[in-house]
Every structure is written in structure tokens, then in C-alpha cells.
PDB file of N, CA, C and O in Angstrom:
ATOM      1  N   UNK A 906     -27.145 -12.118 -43.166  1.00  0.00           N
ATOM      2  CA  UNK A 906     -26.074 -13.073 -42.998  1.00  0.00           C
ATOM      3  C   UNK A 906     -24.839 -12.375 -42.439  1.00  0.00           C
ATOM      4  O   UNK A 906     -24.816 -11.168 -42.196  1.00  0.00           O
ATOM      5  N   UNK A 907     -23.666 -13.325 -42.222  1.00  0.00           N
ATOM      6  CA  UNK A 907     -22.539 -12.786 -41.292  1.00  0.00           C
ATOM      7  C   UNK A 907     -21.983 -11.583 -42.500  1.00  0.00           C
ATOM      8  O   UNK A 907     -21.720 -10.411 -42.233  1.00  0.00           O
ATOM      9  N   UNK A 908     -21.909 -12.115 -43.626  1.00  0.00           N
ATOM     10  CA  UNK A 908     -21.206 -11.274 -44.652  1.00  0.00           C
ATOM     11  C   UNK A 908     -21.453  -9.905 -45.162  1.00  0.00           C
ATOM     12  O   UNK A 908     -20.666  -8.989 -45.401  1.00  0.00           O
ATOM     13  N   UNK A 909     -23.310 -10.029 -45.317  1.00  0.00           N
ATOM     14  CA  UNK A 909     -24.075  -8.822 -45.096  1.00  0.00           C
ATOM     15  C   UNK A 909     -24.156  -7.703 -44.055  1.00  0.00           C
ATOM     16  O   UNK A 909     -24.736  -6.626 -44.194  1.00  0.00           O
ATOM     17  N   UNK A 910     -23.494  -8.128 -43.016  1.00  0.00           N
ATOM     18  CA  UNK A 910     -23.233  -7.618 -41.517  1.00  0.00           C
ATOM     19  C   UNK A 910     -21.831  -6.880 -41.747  1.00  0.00           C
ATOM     20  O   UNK A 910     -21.408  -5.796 -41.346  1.00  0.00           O
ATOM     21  N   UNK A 911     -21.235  -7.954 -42.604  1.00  0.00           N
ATOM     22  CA  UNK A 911     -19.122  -7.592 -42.379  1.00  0.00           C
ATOM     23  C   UNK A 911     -19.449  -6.200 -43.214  1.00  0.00           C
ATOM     24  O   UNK A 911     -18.814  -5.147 -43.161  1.00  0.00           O
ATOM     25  N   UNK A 912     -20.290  -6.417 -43.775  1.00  0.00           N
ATOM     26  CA  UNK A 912     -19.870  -5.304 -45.378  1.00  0.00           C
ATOM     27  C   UNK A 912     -20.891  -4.501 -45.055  1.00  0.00           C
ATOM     28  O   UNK A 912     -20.716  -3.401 -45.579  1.00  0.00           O
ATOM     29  N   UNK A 913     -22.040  -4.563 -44.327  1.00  0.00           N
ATOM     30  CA  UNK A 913     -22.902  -3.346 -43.925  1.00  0.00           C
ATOM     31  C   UNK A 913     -23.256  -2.795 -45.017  1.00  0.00           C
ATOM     32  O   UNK A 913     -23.036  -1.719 -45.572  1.00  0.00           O
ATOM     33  N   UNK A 914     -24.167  -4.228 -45.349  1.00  0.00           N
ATOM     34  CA  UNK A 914     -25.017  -3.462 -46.554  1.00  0.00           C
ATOM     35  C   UNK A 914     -26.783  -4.713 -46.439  1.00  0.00           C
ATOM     36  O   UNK A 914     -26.993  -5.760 -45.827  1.00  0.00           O
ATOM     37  N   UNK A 915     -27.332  -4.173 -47.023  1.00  0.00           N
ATOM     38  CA  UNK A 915     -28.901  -4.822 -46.902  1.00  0.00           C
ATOM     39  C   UNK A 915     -29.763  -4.915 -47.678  1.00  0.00           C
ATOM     40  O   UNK A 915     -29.934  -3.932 -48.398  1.00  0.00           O
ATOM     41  N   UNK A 916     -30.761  -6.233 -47.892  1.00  0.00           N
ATOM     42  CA  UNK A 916     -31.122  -6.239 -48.889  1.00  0.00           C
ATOM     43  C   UNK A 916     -32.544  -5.826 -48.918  1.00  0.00           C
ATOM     44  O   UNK A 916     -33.238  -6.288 -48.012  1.00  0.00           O
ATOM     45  N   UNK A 917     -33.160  -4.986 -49.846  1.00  0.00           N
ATOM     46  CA  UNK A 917     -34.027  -4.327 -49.738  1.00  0.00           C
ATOM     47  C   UNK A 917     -35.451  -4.325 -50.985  1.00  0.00           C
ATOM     48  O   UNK A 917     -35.231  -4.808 -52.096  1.00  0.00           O
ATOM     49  N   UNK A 918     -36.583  -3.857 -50.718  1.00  0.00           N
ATOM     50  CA  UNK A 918     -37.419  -3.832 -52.264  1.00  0.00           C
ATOM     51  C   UNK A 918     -36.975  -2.751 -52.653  1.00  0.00           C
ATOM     52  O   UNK A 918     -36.624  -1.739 -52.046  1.00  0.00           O
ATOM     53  N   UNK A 919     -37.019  -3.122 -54.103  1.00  0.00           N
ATOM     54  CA  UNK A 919     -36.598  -2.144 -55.006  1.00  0.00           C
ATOM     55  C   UNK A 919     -37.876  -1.319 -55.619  1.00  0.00           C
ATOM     56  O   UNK A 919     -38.290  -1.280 -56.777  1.00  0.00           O
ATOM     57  N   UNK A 920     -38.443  -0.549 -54.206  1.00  0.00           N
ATOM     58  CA  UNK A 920     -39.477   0.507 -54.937  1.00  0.00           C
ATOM     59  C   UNK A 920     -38.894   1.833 -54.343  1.00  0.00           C
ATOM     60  O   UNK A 920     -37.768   2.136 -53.949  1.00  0.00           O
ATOM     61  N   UNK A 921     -40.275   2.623 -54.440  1.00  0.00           N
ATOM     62  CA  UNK A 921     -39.395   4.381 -54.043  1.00  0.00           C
ATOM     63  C   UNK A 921     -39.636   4.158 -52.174  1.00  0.00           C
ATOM     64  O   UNK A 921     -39.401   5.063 -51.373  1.00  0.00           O
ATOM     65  N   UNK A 922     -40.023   3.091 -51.871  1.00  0.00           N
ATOM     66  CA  UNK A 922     -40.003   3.212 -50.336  1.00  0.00           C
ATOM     67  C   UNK A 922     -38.751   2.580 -49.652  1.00  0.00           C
ATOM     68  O   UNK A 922     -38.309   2.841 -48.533  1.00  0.00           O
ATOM     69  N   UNK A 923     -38.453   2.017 -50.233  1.00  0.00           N
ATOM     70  CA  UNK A 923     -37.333   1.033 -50.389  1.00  0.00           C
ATOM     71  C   UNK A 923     -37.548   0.279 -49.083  1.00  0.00           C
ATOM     72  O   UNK A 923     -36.509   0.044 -48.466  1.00  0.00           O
ATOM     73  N   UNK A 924     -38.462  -0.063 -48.643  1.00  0.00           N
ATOM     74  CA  UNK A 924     -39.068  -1.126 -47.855  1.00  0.00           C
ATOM     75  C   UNK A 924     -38.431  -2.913 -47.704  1.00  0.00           C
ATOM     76  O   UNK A 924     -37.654  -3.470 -48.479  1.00  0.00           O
ATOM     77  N   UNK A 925     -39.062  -3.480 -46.473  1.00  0.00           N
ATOM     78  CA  UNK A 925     -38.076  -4.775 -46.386  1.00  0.00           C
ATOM     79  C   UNK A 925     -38.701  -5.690 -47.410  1.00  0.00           C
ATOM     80  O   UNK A 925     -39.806  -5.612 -47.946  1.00  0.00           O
ATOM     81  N   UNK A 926     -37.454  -6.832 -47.595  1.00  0.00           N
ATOM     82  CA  UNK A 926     -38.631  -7.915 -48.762  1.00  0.00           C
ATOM     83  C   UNK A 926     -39.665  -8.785 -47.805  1.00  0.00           C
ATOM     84  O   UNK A 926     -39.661  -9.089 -46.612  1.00  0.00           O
ATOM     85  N   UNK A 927     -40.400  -8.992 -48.728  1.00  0.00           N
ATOM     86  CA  UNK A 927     -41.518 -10.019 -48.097  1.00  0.00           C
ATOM     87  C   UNK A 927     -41.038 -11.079 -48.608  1.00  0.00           C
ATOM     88  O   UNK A 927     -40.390 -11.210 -49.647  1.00  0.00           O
ATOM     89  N   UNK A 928     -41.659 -12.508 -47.192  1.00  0.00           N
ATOM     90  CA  UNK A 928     -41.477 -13.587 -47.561  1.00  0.00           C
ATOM     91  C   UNK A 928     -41.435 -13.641 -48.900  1.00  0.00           C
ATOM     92  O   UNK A 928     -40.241 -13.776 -49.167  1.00  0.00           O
ATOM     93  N   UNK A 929     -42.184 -13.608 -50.103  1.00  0.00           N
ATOM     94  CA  UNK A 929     -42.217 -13.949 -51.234  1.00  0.00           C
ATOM     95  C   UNK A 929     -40.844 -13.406 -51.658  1.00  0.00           C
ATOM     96  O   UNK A 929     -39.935 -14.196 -51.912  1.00  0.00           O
ATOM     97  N   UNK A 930     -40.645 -11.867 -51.754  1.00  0.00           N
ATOM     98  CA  UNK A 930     -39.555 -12.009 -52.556  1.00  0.00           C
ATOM     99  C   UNK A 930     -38.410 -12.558 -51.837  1.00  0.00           C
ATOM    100  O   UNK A 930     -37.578 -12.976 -52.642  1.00  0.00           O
ATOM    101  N   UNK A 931     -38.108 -12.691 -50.792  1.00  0.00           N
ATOM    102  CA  UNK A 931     -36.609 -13.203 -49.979  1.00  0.00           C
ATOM    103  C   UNK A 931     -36.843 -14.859 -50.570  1.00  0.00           C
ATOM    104  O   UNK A 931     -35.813 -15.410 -50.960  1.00  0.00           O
ATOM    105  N   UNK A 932     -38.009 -15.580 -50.641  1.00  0.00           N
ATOM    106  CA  UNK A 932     -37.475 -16.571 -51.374  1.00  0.00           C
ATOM    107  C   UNK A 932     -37.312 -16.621 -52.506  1.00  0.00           C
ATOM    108  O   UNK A 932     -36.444 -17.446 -52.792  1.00  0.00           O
ATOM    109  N   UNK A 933     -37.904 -15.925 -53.665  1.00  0.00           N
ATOM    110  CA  UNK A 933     -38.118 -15.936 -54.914  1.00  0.00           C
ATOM    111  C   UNK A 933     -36.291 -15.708 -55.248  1.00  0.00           C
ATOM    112  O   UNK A 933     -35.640 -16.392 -56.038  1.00  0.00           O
ATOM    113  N   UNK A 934     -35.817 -14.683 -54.488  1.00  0.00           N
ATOM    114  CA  UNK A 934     -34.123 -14.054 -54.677  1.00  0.00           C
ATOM    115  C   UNK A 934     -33.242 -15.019 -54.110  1.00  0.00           C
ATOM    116  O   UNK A 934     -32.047 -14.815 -54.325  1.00  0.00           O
ATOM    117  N   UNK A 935     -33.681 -16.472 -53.134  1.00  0.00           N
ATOM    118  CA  UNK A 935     -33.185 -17.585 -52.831  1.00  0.00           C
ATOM    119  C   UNK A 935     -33.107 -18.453 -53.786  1.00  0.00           C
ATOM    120  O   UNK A 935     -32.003 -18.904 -54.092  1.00  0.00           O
ATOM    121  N   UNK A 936     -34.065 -18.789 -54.331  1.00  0.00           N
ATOM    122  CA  UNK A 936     -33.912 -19.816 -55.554  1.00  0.00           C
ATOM    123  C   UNK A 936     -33.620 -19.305 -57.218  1.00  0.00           C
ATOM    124  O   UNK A 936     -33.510 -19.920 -58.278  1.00  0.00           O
ATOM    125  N   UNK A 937     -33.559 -17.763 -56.808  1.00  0.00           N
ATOM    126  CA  UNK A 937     -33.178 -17.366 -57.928  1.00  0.00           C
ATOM    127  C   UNK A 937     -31.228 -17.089 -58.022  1.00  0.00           C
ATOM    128  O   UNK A 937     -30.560 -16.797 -59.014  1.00  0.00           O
ATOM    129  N   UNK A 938     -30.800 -17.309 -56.677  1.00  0.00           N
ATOM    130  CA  UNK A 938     -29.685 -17.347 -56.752  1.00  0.00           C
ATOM    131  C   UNK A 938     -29.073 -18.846 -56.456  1.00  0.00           C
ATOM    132  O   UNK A 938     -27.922 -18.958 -56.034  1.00  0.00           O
ATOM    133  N   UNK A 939     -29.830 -19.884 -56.680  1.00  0.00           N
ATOM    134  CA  UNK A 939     -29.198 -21.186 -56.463  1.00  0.00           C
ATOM    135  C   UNK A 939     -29.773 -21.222 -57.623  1.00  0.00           C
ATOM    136  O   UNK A 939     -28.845 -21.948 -57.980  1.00  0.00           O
ATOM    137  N   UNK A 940     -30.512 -21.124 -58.704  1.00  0.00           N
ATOM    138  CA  UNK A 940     -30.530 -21.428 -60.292  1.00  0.00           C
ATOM    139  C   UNK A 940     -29.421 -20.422 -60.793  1.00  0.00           C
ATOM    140  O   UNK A 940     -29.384 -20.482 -62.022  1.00  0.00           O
ATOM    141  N   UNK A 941     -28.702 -19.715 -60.400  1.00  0.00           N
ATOM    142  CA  UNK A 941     -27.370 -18.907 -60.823  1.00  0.00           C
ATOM    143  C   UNK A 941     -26.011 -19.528 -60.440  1.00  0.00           C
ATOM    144  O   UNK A 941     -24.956 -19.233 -61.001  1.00  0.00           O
ATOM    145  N   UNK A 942     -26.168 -20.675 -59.139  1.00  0.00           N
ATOM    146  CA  UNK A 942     -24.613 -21.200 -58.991  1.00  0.00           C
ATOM    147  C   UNK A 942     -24.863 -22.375 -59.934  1.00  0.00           C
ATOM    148  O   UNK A 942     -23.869 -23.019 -60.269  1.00  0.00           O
ATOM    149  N   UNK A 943     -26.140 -22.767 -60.441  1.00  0.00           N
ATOM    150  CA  UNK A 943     -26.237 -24.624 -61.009  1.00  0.00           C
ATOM    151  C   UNK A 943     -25.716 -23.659 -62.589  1.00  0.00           C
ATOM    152  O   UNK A 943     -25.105 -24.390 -63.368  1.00  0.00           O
ATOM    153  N   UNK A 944     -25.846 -22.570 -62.960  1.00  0.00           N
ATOM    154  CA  UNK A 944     -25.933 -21.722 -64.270  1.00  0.00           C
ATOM    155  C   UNK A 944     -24.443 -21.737 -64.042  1.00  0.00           C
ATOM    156  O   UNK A 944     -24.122 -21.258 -65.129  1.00  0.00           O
ATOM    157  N   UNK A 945     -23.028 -21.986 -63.270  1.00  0.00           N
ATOM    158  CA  UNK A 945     -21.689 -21.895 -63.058  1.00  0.00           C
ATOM    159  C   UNK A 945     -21.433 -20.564 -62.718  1.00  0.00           C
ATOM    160  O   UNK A 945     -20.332 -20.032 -62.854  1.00  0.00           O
ATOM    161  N   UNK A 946     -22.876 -19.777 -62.084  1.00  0.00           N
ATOM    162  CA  UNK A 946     -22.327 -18.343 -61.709  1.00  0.00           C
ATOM    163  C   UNK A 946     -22.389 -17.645 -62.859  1.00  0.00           C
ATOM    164  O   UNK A 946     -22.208 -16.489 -62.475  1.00  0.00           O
ATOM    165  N   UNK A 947     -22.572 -17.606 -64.374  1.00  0.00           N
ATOM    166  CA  UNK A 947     -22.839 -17.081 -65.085  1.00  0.00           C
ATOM    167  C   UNK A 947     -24.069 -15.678 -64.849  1.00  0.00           C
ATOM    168  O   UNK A 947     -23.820 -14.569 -65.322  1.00  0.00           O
ATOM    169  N   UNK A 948     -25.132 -15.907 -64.205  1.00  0.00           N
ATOM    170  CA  UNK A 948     -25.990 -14.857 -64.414  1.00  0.00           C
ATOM    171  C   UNK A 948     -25.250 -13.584 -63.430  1.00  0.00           C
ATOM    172  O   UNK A 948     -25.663 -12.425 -63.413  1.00  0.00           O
ATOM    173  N   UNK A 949     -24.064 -14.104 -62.629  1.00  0.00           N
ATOM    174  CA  UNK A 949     -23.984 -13.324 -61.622  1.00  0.00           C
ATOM    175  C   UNK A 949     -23.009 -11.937 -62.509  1.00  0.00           C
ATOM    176  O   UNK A 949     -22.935 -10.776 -62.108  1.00  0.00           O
ATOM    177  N   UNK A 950     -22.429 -12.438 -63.625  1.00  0.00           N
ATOM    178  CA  UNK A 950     -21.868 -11.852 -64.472  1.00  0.00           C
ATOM    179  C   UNK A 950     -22.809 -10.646 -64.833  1.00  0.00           C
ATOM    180  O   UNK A 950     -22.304  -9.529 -64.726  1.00  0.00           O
ATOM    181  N   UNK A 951     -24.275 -10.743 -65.297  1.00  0.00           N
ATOM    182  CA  UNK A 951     -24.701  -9.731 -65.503  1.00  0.00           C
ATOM    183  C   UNK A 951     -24.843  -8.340 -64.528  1.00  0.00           C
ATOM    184  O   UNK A 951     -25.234  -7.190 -64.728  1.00  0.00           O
ATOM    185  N   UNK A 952     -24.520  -8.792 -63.827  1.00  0.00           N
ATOM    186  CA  UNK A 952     -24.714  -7.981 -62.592  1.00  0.00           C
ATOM    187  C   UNK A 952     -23.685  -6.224 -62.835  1.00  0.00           C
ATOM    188  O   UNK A 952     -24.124  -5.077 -62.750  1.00  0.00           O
ATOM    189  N   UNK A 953     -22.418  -6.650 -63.109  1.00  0.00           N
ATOM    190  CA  UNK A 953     -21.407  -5.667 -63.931  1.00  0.00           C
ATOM    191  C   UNK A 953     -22.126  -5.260 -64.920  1.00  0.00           C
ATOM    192  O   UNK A 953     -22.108  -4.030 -64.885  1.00  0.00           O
ATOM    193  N   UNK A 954     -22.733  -5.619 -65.763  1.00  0.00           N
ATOM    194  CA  UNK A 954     -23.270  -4.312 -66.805  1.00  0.00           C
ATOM    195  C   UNK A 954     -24.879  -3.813 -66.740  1.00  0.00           C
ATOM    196  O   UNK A 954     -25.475  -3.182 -67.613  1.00  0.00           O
ATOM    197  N   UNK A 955     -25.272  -4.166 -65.771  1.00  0.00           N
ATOM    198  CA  UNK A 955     -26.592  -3.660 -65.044  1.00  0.00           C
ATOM    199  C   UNK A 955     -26.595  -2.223 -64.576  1.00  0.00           C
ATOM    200  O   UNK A 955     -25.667  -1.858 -63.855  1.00  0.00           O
ATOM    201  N   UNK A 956     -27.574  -1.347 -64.927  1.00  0.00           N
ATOM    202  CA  UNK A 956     -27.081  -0.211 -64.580  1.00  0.00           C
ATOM    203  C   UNK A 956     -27.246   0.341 -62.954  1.00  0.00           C
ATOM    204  O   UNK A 956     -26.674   1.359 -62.565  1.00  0.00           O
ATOM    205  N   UNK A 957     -27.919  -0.306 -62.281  1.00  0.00           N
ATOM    206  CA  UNK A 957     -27.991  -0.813 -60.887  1.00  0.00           C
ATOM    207  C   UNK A 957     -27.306  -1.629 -60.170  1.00  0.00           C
ATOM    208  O   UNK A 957     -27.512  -1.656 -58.957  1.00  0.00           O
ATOM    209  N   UNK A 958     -26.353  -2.460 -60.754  1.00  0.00           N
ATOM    210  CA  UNK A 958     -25.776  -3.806 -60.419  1.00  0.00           C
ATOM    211  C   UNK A 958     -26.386  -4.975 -60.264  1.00  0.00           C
ATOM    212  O   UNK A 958     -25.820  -6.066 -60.193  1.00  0.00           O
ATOM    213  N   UNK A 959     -27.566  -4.768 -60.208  1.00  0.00           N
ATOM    214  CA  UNK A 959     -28.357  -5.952 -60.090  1.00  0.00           C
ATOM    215  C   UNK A 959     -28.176  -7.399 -60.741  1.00  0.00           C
ATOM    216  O   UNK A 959     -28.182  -7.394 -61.972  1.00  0.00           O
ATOM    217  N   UNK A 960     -28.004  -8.729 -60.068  1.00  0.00           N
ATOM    218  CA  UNK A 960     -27.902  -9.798 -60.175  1.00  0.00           C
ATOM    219  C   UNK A 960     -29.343 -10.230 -60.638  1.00  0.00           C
ATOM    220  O   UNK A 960     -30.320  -9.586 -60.255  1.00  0.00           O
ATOM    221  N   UNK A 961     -29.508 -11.642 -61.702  1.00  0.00           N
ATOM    222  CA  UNK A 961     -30.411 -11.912 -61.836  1.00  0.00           C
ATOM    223  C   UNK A 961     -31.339 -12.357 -60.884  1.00  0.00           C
ATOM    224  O   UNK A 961     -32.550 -12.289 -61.093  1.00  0.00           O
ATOM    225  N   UNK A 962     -30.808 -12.851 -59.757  1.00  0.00           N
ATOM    226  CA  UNK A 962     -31.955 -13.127 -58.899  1.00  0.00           C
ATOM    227  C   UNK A 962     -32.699 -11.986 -58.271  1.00  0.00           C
ATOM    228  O   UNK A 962     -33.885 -12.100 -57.963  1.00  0.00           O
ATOM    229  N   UNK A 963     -31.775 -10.511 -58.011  1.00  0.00           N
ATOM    230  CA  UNK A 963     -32.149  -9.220 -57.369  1.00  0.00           C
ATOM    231  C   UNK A 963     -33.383  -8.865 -58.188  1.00  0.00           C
ATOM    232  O   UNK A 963     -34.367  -8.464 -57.566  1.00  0.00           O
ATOM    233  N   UNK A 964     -33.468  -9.013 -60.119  1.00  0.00           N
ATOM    234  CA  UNK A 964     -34.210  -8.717 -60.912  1.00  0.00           C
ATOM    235  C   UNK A 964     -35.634  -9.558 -60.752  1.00  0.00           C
ATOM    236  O   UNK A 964     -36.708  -9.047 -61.071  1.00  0.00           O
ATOM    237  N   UNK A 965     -35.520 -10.939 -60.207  1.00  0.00           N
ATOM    238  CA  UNK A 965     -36.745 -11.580 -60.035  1.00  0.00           C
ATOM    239  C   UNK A 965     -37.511 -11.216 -59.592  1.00  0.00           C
ATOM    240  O   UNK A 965     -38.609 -10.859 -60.020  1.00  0.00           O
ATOM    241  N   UNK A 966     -36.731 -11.245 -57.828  1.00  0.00           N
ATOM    242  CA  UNK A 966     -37.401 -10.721 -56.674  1.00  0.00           C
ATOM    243  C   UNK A 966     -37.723  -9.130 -56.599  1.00  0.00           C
ATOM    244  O   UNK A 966     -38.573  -8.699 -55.821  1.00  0.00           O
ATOM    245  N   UNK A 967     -37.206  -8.550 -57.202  1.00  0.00           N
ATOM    246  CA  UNK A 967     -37.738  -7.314 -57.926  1.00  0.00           C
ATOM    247  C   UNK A 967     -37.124  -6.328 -56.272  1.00  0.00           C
ATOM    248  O   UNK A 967     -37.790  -5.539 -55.601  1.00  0.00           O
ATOM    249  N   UNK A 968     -35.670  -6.779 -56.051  1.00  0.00           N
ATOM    250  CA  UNK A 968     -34.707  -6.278 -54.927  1.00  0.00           C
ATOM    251  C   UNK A 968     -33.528  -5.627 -55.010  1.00  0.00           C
ATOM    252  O   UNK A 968     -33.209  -5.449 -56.186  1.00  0.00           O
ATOM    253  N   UNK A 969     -32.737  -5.190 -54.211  1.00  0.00           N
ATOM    254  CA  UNK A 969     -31.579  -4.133 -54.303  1.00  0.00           C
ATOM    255  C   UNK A 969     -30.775  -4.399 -53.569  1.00  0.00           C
ATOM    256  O   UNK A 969     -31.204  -4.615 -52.435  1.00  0.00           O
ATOM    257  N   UNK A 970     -29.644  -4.498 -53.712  1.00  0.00           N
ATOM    258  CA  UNK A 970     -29.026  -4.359 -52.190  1.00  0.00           C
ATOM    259  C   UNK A 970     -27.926  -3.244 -52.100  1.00  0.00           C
ATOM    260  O   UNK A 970     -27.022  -3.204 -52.934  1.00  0.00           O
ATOM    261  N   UNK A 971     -28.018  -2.319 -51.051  1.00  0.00           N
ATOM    262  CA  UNK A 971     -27.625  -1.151 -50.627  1.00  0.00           C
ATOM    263  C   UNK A 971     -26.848  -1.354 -49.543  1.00  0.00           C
ATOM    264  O   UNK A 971     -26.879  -2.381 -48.864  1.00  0.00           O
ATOM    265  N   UNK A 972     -25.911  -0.097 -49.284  1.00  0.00           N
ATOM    266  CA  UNK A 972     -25.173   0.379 -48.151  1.00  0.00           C
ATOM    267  C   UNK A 972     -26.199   1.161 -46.864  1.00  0.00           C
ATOM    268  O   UNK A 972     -27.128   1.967 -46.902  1.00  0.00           O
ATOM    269  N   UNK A 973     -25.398   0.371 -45.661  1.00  0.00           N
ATOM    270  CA  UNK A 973     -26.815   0.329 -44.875  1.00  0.00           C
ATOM    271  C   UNK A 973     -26.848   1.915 -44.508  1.00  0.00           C
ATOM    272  O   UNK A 973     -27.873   2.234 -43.906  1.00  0.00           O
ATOM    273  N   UNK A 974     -25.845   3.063 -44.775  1.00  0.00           N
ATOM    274  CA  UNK A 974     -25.869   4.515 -44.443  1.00  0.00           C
ATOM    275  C   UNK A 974     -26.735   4.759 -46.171  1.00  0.00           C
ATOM    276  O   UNK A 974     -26.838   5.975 -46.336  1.00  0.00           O
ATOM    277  N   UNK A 975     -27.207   4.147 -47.137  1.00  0.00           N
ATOM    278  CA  UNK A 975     -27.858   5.153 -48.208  1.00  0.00           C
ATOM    279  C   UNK A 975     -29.083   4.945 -47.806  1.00  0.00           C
ATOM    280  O   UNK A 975     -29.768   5.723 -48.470  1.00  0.00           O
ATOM    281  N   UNK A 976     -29.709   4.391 -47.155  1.00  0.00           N
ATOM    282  CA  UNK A 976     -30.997   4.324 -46.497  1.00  0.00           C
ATOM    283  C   UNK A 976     -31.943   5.563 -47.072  1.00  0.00           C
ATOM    284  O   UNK A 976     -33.091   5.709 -46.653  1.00  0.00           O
TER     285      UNK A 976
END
């Protein structure tokens, strides 16, 4: 997206290859972040005490999102 572009960062699987998501997870982390705005944005809260930062939908889709130089 434009925002992901402004801030030059990307979203990625969260294994040791750190490889792109597959269809499955890019939607699974779609509807897992529109059951987080109907939640009032609440899950996005967890994200601050995650020791990754990870948002609940990042945890579904089993994703990361990084700075596009930690590659």
C-alpha cells in the first residue's frame, strides 16, 4: 500500500526465511485486521507489549512486518 511504501517497510512470513506471504496468509492478516477495527482497535493495543510487536492479525497469519533495509 501507499503507506507501506511512505514508511518503507514490508510485510513478510514470519519464518527463518522470512519469505513473501501466500495468498492464504495475506488474507487470513486481512480479515484478521477488520475483526480488530469491529473489536474498536482494541487487539491493535496488544501489539505494544508483544515482544515482536506483533498485532493480532500479524499472529494469525503467522507474519511480520519489517524495515525494508533489515531484509
Amino acid at each position: 500500500t501507499l503507506g507501506k511504501e511512505g514508511f518503507r517497510i514490508i510485510v513478510q512470513a514470519d519464518d527463518a526465511k522470512g519469505s513473501e506471504l501466500t495468498l492464504k496468509q495475506a488474507s487470513v492478516r486481512h480479515l484478521g485486521r477488520l475483526i480488530s477495527e469491529l473489536l474498536l482497535g482494541l487487539p491493535f493495543v496488544v501489539a505494544g507489549g508483544h515482544p515482536k510487536k506483533q498485532a493480532m492479525h500479524d499472529l494469525m497469519a503467522k507474519s511480520v512486518v519489517v524495515f525494508r533495509g533489515d531484509r
